Amino acid sequence: TYVMKLKKIFNAIDDDRSGTITINELKSHLEDPRMHALFESFGLSTDDVWTLFKLLDMNTDSVISLDELVNGCLRLKGGAKGLD
């Protein structure tokens, strides 16, 4: 399922296994084909990494939790792209 794919992506990006993703962890995985597919599914390029990070970081604590990733991606996939 889509959520299971997101969990796999999250686990691949969470290099330090902290349970959260930092902007640096996200940036370090931009060459991963799964990341390209994720960005493209939202109509974004990997150049928009900071924009995507801010959209997913719902509580603005500068890290993305698994819940934030899943909920944010589901929200964005549903067409909420024009939030900026």
PDB file of C-alpha atoms in Angstrom:
ATOM      1  CA  THR A   1       0.000   0.000   0.000  1.00  0.00           C
ATOM      2  CA  TYR A   2       0.953   3.668  -0.276  1.00  0.00           C
ATOM      3  CA  VAL A   3       1.439   4.002   3.500  1.00  0.00           C
ATOM      4  CA  MET A   4       3.744   0.970   3.560  1.00  0.00           C
ATOM      5  CA  LYS A   5       5.850   2.533   0.768  1.00  0.00           C
ATOM      6  CA  LEU A   6       6.072   5.750   2.786  1.00  0.00           C
ATOM      7  CA  LYS A   7       7.230   3.800   5.853  1.00  0.00           C
ATOM      8  CA  LYS A   8       9.984   2.159   3.792  1.00  0.00           C
ATOM      9  CA  ILE A   9      11.080   5.536   2.454  1.00  0.00           C
ATOM     10  CA  PHE A  10      11.040   6.988   5.985  1.00  0.00           C
ATOM     11  CA  ASN A  11      13.179   4.150   7.340  1.00  0.00           C
ATOM     12  CA  ALA A  12      15.642   4.530   4.457  1.00  0.00           C
ATOM     13  CA  ILE A  13      16.011   8.276   5.100  1.00  0.00           C
ATOM     14  CA  ASP A  14      16.207   8.092   8.915  1.00  0.00           C
ATOM     15  CA  ASP A  15      19.958   7.417   8.913  1.00  0.00           C
ATOM     16  CA  ASP A  16      20.473   7.744  12.668  1.00  0.00           C
ATOM     17  CA  ARG A  17      17.330   5.716  13.513  1.00  0.00           C
ATOM     18  CA  SER A  18      16.079   8.547  15.722  1.00  0.00           C
ATOM     19  CA  GLY A  19      12.489   8.121  14.575  1.00  0.00           C
ATOM     20  CA  THR A  20      12.590  11.516  12.855  1.00  0.00           C
ATOM     21  CA  ILE A  21      13.989  12.918   9.614  1.00  0.00           C
ATOM     22  CA  THR A  22      16.058  16.090   9.531  1.00  0.00           C
ATOM     23  CA  ILE A  23      16.445  18.352   6.518  1.00  0.00           C
ATOM     24  CA  ASN A  24      20.026  17.077   6.133  1.00  0.00           C
ATOM     25  CA  GLU A  25      18.895  13.452   6.114  1.00  0.00           C
ATOM     26  CA  LEU A  26      16.276  14.306   3.504  1.00  0.00           C
ATOM     27  CA  LYS A  27      18.829  16.164   1.373  1.00  0.00           C
ATOM     28  CA  SER A  28      21.305  13.282   1.571  1.00  0.00           C
ATOM     29  CA  HIS A  29      18.773  10.943  -0.063  1.00  0.00           C
ATOM     30  CA  LEU A  30      17.726  13.149  -2.974  1.00  0.00           C
ATOM     31  CA  GLU A  31      19.460  10.880  -5.490  1.00  0.00           C
ATOM     32  CA  ASP A  32      17.320   7.903  -4.397  1.00  0.00           C
ATOM     33  CA  PRO A  33      14.847   7.043  -7.192  1.00  0.00           C
ATOM     34  CA  ARG A  34      12.099   6.657  -4.564  1.00  0.00           C
ATOM     35  CA  MET A  35      12.636  10.267  -3.520  1.00  0.00           C
ATOM     36  CA  HIS A  36      12.374  11.447  -7.110  1.00  0.00           C
ATOM     37  CA  ALA A  37       9.121   9.512  -7.480  1.00  0.00           C
ATOM     38  CA  LEU A  38       7.766  10.951  -4.226  1.00  0.00           C
ATOM     39  CA  PHE A  39       8.579  14.535  -5.227  1.00  0.00           C
ATOM     40  CA  GLU A  40       7.163  14.017  -8.721  1.00  0.00           C
ATOM     41  CA  SER A  41       3.933  12.625  -7.289  1.00  0.00           C
ATOM     42  CA  PHE A  42       3.393  16.050  -5.659  1.00  0.00           C
ATOM     43  CA  GLY A  43       4.378  18.014  -8.755  1.00  0.00           C
ATOM     44  CA  LEU A  44       7.662  19.082  -7.120  1.00  0.00           C
ATOM     45  CA  SER A  45      11.272  18.679  -8.144  1.00  0.00           C
ATOM     46  CA  THR A  46      14.021  17.679  -5.737  1.00  0.00           C
ATOM     47  CA  ASP A  47      15.065  21.350  -5.894  1.00  0.00           C
ATOM     48  CA  ASP A  48      11.951  21.981  -3.774  1.00  0.00           C
ATOM     49  CA  VAL A  49      13.293  19.928  -0.848  1.00  0.00           C
ATOM     50  CA  TRP A  50      12.942  22.783   1.666  1.00  0.00           C
ATOM     51  CA  THR A  51       9.369  23.481   0.538  1.00  0.00           C
ATOM     52  CA  LEU A  52       8.402  19.838   0.949  1.00  0.00           C
ATOM     53  CA  PHE A  53      10.140  19.658   4.324  1.00  0.00           C
ATOM     54  CA  LYS A  54       8.211  22.681   5.612  1.00  0.00           C
ATOM     55  CA  LEU A  55       4.924  21.276   4.310  1.00  0.00           C
ATOM     56  CA  LEU A  56       5.515  17.960   6.084  1.00  0.00           C
ATOM     57  CA  ASP A  57       6.825  19.401   9.375  1.00  0.00           C
ATOM     58  CA  MET A  58       3.366  20.077  10.772  1.00  0.00           C
ATOM     59  CA  ASN A  59       4.440  20.990  14.322  1.00  0.00           C
ATOM     60  CA  THR A  60       7.404  23.084  13.101  1.00  0.00           C
ATOM     61  CA  ASP A  61       9.955  21.333  15.319  1.00  0.00           C
ATOM     62  CA  SER A  62      12.449  21.088  12.420  1.00  0.00           C
ATOM     63  CA  VAL A  63      12.160  17.306  12.134  1.00  0.00           C
ATOM     64  CA  ILE A  64       9.627  15.075  10.386  1.00  0.00           C
ATOM     65  CA  SER A  65       8.133  12.135  12.267  1.00  0.00           C
ATOM     66  CA  LEU A  66       6.705   9.084  10.529  1.00  0.00           C
ATOM     67  CA  ASP A  67       3.181  10.329  11.273  1.00  0.00           C
ATOM     68  CA  GLU A  68       3.982  13.730   9.789  1.00  0.00           C
ATOM     69  CA  LEU A  69       5.417  12.100   6.670  1.00  0.00           C
ATOM     70  CA  VAL A  70       2.433   9.795   6.168  1.00  0.00           C
ATOM     71  CA  ASN A  71      -0.237  12.376   6.978  1.00  0.00           C
ATOM     72  CA  GLY A  72       1.501  15.115   5.012  1.00  0.00           C
ATOM     73  CA  CYS A  73       1.996  12.935   1.950  1.00  0.00           C
ATOM     74  CA  LEU A  74      -1.613  11.757   2.053  1.00  0.00           C
ATOM     75  CA  ARG A  75      -2.751  15.372   2.367  1.00  0.00           C
ATOM     76  CA  LEU A  76      -0.530  16.515  -0.495  1.00  0.00           C
ATOM     77  CA  LYS A  77      -1.544  13.562  -2.636  1.00  0.00           C
ATOM     78  CA  GLY A  78      -5.139  14.643  -2.082  1.00  0.00           C
ATOM     79  CA  GLY A  79      -4.478  17.941  -3.836  1.00  0.00           C
ATOM     80  CA  ALA A  80      -3.499  20.342  -1.047  1.00  0.00           C
ATOM     81  CA  LYS A  81      -0.451  21.537  -3.006  1.00  0.00           C
ATOM     82  CA  GLY A  82      -1.350  25.205  -2.990  1.00  0.00           C
ATOM     83  CA  LEU A  83      -0.817  25.844   0.695  1.00  0.00           C
ATOM     84  CA  ASP A  84       2.087  28.256   0.423  1.00  0.00           C
TER      85      ASP A  84
END
